[in-house]
Structures are given as C-alpha cells and as structure tokens.
Coordinates of C-alpha atoms in Angstrom, one line a residue:
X25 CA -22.9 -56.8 -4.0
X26 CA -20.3 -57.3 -0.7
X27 CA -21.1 -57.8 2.5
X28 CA -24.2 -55.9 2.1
X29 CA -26.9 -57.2 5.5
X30 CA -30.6 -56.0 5.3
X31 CA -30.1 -54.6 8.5
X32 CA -27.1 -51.7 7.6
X33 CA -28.3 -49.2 10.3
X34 CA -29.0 -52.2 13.0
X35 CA -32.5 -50.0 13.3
X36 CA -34.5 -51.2 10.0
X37 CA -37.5 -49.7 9.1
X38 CA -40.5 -52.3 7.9
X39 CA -43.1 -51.4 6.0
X40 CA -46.1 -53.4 4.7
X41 CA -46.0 -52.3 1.5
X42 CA -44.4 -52.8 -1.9
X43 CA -41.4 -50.3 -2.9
X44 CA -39.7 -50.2 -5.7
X45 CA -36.3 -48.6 -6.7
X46 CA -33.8 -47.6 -10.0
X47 CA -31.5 -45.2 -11.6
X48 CA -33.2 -42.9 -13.2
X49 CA -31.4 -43.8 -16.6
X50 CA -29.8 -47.1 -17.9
X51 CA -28.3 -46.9 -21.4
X52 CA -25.8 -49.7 -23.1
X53 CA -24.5 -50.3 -26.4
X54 CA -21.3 -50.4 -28.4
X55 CA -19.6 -46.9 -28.6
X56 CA -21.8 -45.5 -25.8
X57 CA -18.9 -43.8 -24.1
X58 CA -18.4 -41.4 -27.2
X59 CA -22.1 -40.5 -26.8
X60 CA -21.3 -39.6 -23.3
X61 CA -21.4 -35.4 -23.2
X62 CA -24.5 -35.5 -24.7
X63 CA -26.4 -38.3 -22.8
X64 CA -25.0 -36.5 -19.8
X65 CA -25.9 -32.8 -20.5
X66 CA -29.4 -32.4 -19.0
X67 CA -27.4 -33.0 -15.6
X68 CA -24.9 -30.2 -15.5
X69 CA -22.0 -28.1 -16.8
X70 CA -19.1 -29.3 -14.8
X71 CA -17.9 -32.8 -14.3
X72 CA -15.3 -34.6 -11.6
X73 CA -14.1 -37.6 -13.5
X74 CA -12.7 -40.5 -11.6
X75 CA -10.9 -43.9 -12.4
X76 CA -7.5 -45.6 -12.1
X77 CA -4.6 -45.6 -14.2
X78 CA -5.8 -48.6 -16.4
X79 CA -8.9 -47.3 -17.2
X80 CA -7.4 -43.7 -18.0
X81 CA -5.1 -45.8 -20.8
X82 CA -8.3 -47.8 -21.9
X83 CA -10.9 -45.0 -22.1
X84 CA -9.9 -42.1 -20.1
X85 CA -9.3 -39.8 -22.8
X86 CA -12.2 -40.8 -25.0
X87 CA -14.5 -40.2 -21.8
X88 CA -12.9 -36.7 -21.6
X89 CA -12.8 -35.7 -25.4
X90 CA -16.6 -36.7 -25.1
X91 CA -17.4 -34.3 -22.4
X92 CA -15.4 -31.5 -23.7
X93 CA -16.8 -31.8 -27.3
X94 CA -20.1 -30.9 -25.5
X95 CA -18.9 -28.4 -24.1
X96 CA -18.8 -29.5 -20.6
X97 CA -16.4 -28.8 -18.2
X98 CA -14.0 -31.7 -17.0
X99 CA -11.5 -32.2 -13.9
X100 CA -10.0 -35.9 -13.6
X101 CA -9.3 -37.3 -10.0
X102 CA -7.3 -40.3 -10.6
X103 CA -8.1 -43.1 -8.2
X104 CA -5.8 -45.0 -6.2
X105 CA -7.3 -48.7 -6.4
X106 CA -8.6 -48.9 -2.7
X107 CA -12.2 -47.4 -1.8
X108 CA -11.3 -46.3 1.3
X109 CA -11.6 -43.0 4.0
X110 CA -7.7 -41.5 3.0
X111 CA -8.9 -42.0 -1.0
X112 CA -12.2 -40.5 -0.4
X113 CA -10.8 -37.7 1.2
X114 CA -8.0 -37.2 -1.0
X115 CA -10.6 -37.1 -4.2
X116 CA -12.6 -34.7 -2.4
X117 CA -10.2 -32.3 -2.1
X118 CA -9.5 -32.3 -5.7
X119 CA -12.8 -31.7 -6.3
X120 CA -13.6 -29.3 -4.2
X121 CA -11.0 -27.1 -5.6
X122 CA -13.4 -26.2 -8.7
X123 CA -16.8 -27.6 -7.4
X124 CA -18.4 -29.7 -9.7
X125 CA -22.1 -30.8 -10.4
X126 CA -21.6 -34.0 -11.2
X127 CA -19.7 -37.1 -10.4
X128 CA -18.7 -39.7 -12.5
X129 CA -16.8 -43.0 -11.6
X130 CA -15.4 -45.3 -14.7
X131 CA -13.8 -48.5 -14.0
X132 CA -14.6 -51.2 -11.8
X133 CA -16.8 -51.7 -8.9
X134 CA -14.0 -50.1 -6.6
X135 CA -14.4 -47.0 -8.3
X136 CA -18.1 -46.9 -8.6
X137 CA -17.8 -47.4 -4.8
X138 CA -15.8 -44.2 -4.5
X139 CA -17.2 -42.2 -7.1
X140 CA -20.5 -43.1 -5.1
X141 CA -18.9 -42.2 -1.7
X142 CA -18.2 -38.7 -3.1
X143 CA -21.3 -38.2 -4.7
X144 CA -22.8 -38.6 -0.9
X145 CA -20.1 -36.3 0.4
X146 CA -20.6 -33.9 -2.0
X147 CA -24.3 -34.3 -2.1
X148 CA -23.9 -34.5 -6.0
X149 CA -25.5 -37.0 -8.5
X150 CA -23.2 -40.0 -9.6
X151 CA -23.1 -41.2 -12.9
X152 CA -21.6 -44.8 -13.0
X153 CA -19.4 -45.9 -16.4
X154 CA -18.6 -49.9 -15.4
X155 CA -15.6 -51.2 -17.9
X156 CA -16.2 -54.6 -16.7
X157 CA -19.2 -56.6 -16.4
X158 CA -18.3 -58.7 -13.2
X159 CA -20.8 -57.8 -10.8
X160 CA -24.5 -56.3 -10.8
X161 CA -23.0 -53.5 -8.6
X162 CA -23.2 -50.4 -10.7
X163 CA -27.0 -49.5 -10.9
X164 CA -27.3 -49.6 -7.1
X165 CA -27.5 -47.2 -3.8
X166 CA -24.9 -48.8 -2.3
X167 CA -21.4 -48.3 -1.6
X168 CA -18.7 -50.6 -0.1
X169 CA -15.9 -48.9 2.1
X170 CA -12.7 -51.2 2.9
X171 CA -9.7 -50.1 5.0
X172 CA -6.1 -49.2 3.3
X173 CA -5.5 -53.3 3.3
X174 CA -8.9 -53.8 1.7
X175 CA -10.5 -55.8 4.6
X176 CA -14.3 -54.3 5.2
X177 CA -15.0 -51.0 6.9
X178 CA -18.9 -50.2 6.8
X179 CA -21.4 -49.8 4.1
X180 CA -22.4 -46.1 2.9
X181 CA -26.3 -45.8 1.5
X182 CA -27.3 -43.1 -1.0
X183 CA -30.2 -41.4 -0.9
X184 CA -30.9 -41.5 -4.3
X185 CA -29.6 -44.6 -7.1
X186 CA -27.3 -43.8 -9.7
X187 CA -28.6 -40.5 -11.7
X188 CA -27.4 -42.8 -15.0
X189 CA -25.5 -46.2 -15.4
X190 CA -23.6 -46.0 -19.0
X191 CA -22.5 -49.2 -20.2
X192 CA -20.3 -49.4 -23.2
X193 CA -20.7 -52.8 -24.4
X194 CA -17.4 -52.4 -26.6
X195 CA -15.3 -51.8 -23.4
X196 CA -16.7 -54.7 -21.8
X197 CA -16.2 -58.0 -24.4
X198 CA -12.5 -56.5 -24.7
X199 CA -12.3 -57.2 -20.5
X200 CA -10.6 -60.9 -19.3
X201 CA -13.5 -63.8 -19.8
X202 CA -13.0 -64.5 -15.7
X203 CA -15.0 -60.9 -14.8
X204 CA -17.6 -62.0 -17.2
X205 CA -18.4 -65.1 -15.9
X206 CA -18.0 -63.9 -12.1
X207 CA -20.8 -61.5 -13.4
X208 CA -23.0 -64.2 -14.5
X209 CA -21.7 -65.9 -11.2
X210 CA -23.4 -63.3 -9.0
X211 CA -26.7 -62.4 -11.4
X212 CA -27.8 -66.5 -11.2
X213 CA -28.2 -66.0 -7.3
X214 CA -30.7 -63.1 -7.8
X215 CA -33.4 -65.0 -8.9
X216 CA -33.1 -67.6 -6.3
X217 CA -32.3 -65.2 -3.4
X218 CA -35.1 -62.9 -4.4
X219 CA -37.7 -65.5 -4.3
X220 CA -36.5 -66.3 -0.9
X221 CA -37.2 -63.2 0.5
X222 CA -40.5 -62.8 -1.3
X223 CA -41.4 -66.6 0.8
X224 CA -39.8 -65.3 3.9
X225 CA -41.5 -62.0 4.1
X226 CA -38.0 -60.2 4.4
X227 CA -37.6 -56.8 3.3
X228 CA -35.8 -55.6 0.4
X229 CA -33.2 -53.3 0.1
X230 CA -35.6 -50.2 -0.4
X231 CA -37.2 -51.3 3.3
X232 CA -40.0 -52.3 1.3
X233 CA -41.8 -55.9 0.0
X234 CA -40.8 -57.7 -3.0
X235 CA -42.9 -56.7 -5.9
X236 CA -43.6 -59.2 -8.7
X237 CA -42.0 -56.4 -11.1
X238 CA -39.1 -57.4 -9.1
X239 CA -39.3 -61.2 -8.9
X240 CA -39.9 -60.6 -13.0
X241 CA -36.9 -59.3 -13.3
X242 CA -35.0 -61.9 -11.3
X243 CA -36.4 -64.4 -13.4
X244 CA -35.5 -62.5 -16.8
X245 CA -32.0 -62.5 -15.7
X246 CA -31.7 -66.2 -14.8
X247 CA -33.8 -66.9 -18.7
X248 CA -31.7 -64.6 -20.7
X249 CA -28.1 -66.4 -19.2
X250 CA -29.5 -69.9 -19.0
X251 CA -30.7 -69.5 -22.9
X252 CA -27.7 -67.3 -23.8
X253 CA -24.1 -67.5 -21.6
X254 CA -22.3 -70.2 -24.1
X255 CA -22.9 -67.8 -26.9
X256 CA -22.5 -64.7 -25.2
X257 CA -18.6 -66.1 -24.0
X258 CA -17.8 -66.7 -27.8
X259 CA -18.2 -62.9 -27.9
X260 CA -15.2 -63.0 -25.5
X261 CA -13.2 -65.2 -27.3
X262 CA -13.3 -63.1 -30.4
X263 CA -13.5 -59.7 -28.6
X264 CA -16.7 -58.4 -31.4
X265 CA -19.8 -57.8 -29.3
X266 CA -22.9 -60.2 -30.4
X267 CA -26.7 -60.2 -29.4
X268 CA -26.1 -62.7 -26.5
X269 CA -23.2 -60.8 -25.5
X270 CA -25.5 -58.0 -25.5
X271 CA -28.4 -59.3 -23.7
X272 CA -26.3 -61.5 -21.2
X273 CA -24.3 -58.1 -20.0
X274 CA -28.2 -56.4 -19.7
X275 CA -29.0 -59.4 -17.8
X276 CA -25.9 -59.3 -15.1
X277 CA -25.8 -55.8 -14.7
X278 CA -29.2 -53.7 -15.2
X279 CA -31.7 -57.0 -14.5
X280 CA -29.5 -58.6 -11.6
X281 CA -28.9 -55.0 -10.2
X282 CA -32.4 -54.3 -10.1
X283 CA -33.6 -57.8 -9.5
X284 CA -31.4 -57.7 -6.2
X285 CA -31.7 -54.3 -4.6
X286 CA -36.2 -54.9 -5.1
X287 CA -35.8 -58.5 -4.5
X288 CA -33.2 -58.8 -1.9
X289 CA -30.4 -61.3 -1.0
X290 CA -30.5 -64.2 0.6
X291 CA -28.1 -67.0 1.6
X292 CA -25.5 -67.1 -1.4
X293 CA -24.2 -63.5 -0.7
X294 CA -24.3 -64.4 3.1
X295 CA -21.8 -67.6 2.5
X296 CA -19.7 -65.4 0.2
X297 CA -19.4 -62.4 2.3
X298 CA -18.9 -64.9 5.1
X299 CA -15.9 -66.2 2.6
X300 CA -14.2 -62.7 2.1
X301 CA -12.9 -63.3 5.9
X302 CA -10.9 -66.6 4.4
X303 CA -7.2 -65.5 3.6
X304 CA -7.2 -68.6 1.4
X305 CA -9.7 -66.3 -1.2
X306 CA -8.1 -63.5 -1.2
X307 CA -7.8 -64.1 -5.2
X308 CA -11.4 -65.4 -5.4
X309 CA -13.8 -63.3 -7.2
X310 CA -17.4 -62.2 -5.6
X311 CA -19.2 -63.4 -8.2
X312 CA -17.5 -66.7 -8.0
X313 CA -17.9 -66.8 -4.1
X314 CA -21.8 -66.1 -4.9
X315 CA -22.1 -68.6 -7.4
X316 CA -20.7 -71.6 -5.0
X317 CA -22.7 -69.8 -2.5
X318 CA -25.9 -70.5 -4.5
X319 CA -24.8 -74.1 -4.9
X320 CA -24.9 -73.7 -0.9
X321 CA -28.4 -72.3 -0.6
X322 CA -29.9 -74.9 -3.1
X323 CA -28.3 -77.7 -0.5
X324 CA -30.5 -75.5 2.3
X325 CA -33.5 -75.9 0.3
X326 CA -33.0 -79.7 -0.1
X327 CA -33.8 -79.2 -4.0
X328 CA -34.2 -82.0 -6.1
X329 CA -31.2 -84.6 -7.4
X330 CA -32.1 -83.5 -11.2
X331 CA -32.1 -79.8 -10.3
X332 CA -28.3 -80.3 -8.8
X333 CA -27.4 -81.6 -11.9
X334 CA -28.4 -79.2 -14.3
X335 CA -27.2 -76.8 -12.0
X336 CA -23.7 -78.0 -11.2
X337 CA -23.5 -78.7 -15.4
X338 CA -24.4 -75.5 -16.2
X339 CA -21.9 -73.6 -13.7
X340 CA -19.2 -76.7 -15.1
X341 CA -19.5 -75.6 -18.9
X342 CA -20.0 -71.8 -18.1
X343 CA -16.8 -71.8 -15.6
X344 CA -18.3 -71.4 -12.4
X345 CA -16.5 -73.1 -9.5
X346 CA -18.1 -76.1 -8.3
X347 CA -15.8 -76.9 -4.8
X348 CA -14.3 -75.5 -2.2
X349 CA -10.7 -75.7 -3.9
X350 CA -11.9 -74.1 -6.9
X351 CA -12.1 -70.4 -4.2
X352 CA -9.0 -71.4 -3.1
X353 CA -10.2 -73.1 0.1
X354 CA -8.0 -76.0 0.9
X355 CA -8.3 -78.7 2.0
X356 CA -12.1 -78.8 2.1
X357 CA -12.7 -79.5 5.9
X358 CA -15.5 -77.9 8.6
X359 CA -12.4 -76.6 10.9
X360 CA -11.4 -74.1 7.6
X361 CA -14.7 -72.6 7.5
X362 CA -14.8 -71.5 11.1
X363 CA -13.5 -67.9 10.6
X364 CA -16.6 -67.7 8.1
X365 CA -19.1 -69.2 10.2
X366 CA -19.4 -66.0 12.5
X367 CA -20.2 -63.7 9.5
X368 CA -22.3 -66.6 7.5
X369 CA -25.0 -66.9 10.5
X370 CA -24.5 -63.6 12.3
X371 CA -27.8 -61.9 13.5
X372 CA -27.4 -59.3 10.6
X373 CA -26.9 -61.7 8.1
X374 CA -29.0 -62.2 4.9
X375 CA -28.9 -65.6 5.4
X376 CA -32.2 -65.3 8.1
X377 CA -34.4 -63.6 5.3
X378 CA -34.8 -67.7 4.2
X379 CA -38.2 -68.8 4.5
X380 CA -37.2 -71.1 7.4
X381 CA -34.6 -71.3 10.4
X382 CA -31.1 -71.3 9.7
X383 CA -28.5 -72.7 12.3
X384 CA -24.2 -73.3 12.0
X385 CA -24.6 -76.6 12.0
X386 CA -26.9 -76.8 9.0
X387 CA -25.0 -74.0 7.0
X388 CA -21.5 -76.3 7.9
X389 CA -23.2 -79.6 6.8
X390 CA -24.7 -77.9 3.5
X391 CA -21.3 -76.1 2.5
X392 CA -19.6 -79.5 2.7
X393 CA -21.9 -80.8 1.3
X394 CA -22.0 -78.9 -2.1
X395 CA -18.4 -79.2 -2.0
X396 CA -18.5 -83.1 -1.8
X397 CA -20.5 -82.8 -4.9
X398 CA -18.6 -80.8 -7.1
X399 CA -15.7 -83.2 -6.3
X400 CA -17.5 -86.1 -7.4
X401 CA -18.7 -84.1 -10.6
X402 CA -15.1 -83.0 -11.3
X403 CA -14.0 -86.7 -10.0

C-alpha cells in the first residue's frame, strides 16, 4: 500500500490487545466476474459502477450484463485515471443523481482508491473487482488520495474493509507480467515487515497488536510464492490460469492484504514511499520500490551472507530489481537520495516500528549498500 504511516491521524490510539481485521467476503477464480449479480445480491438493488476506459473495453460490459441479468440495477461512472478531490467529486455527482446502495470499483488500485473514497462519502459499502494483481491493495480500509499531478494528498480510512474483494483470476493472467511480479514485489515485504512490528511492539493498522493469525498469514504468503512464483509466471507467458497462478495471486492479494493491514509495515514501504518523492521513479512500480526496499531492511537487520544470496537470486530469476538503476535512480550516489531521506526517517514513518533505532545515516549507508550488491550480483 502507498505512503500509508501508522500514525495517519498524528493522534493514534494504543491498545494492549490483539485486533484483527477483513472484508467480510473474498472470492477468486476464473469467470468470477460473470458470477458477479448473484455473489453481490444479498447487498442491495442498485449499483454505481466505476472504472476507466480500459477496463470498460476489457470487462465493463460483462460486469454490467452480470448485474442486470440479476436483476439489479446498474449506473456506470467512468473514471478519469487520477484518484483525486475534482474526480471524487465529479463521480459523486453522478451518483447521486439516482442514489445507489452500493459501490463498486473495477480496475486498478487507482480506482479501488476512488471507488473507496465514494463509498466513505456516500457512507455506502464498496465492493472491490482488481483486474490486475500488482499490489495487495484491494482487500484493505485504506484509500490513497493524490492531487491532479498524482503527487500525494492525504490518506482517507474506512470504517469498515471492503464489503467483498472479487477477483477474476481470468482477467488477471491476461494483465502485462511486470504488475504480476510488482505484486509479488510488495507481498514478500509482508512477512518480514510484519514480524518487525510483532518484535517492536508497534501497532497494526487496526490500532491493535499483531496476532499470530496474522504473522500466519504473512508467512503463508512468503511459502506459497517462494514454492510457487517460477510456475505461477509460465501462467503469464501462456495467458491459461494454472494452480500456482492461482495460489500465487491468493497469496499477493488476499494473504499479503491481510498479512499487512493485521501485521503492519515496516521499513520496505518506508524506503519506497520515501522513493515516490524521486522524479527519477516516476515509472517505477510500488511493488518494485517495496521489493528493493526489503532488500534495504534485510541490510538494517545485518542478516546473514547466505540469506542475501538466496534473497537477491530469488528477486534476480523472478524479476525483481536488485539496484538502484533498476527504479530508475541514477547514478547510485547518497546526494540522489536526499529528497527521500525526509520521508524515509520522518517521525511518522513506518520505518520506527523496527525493533531497534533507526537513524539517516544508517538508512543512507544500508540503501547503498543493497545497491552495491545488486551491482556486483548483476556485475
């Protein structure tokens, strides 16, 4: 998730005491979407449907004929591209002119973020529909808000998660390869950032502890794509959904979604939301930027030579980027980073929920120094 802090409000609330959160329904598999009206009719009679003009040539129609074959009543907002306060608006408006009960966002995590957005506005339930699997975004309480340029605004919090994530696995092996593997970019981290928190004491994003259900979960995600990400990418290749692709997409998106919001973040989404202020990334994924990130926070914890290995390996075969070039950040030197430092090491970054003291200096030295390793893998 972006630029999320465990401090959104700047006024957290701490309890001593384990809290654990979720949609209330997950569902996935090929043809899911045509399943849609009737999954979706315990919830209401009236739908606002919202996503781009890709997604409307993709799936739009199918997700419509779906709804109305159920008999359920459908108005389409089509969404500009930017999650943003003039694009909320404007889709509120529409909506308003025949209220619905329900909102639903298809498309990427933009449009989730709006479609969320709304739901809050409207005091509605949201229904999310990802068509990419590049992030672990979808089953969460949290939106993103950008400006009109897409540079960060604030952070909106439901009150409630996603009333039902719907995740049609035919829609996603049919996506571009690079989403995938920024997906399984960002769900590595959640293992790994989760059990920082749980050594730290740090809350998680339910202002709650980290519960072993959660830490489970984390861990599940990291098994199921260390065991099964080579196969899962043939899927890819071939565009026919397999059981790897199957249970790698469950693994970024309902286990690294749930794994993270219970479990918490840590120092890899700190470096890559300290990152998004770079102008050299502006074409860098989030899930890549978490992924070198990680590489950062293993650096942090000083793990061990063998560990680095496997680890660089494993992000080199998958296509996970390994340097500082590979984001788009040249040439690799401390005086580039500055811009991010601020962010990185702020006192409402996620970074601090490490089980020890963080510092610039330490967070430069350990950025260039995963970076000097990834060269001399590459090299």
């Amino acid at each position: 998730m972006n630029n999320l802090s465990n401090n959104p409000n700047d006024t957290p609330k701490r309890f001593l005491m384990k809290i654990f959160g979720s949609p209330f329904r997950y569902i996935q598999g090929p043809g899911a979407i045509a399943h849609l009206g009737d999954i979706l009719a315990p919830l209401g009679e009236r739908y606002f449907l919202i996503f781009d003009e890709v997604v409307k040539e993709i799936i739009g129609n199918r997700i419509a004929d779906s709804l109305h074959q159920a008999g359920k009543n459908c108005h389409i907002g089509l969404f500009g591209g930017e999650c943003c306060k003039s694009e909320i608006l404007k889709l509120k408006q529409q909506a308003q002119k025949e209220p619905p009960e329900v909102i639903i966002g298809a498309g990427g995590g933009k449009t989730a973020d709006t479609a969320k957005v709304l739901s809050i506005e409207l005091e509605l339930p949201v229904v999310i529909v990802p068509t990419i699997a590049s992030n672990d975004a979808p089953t969460s309480h949290f939106a993103v808000v950008y400006n009109e340029n897409h540079v960060y605004d604030h952070m909106e919090i439901m009150k409630l998660s996603p009333w039902y994530v719907v995740v049609d696995t035919e829609i996603l092996v049919k996506a571009p390869k690079r989403f995938f593997v920024a997906g399984i970019g960002d769900a590595i981290a959640t293992k790994f950032e989760a059990e920082a928190n749980a050594n730290s004491g740090a809350n998680n994003y339910f202002e709650g502890q980290v519960s072993q259900a959660a830490l489970a979960l984390a861990d599940q995600s990291w098994q199921i794509i260390k065991e099964k990400a080579f196969e899962s990418l043939q899927a890819i290749d071939t565009g026919i959904v397999n059981q790897a692709f199957e249970d790698v997409v469950e693994a970024t998106i309902l286990l690294s979604g749930l794994g993270f919001e219970n479990g918490g973040l840590a120092a890899a989404h700190s470096i890559s939301s300290g990152f998004t202020f770079l102008d050299q990334t502006r074409g860098t994924m989030h899930g890549e930027m978490v992924a070198f990130g990680l590489l950062v926070q293993f650096m942090l914890e000083e793990r061990p030579k063998q560990f680095l290995n496997e680890m660089f390996s494993f992000y080199q075969k998958v296509g996970l980027p390994v340097t500082l070039a590979e984001l788009g950040i040249k040439p690799s030197i401390s005086e580039k980073l500055v811009p991010a430092m601020e962010t990185i090491c702020g006192p409402a970054s996620e970074i601090h929920n490490m089980p020890f003291e963080i510092h610039t200096e330490m967070v430069a030295r350990a950025i260039l120094k995963a970076d000097l390793m990834g060269e001399a893998l590459k090299g």
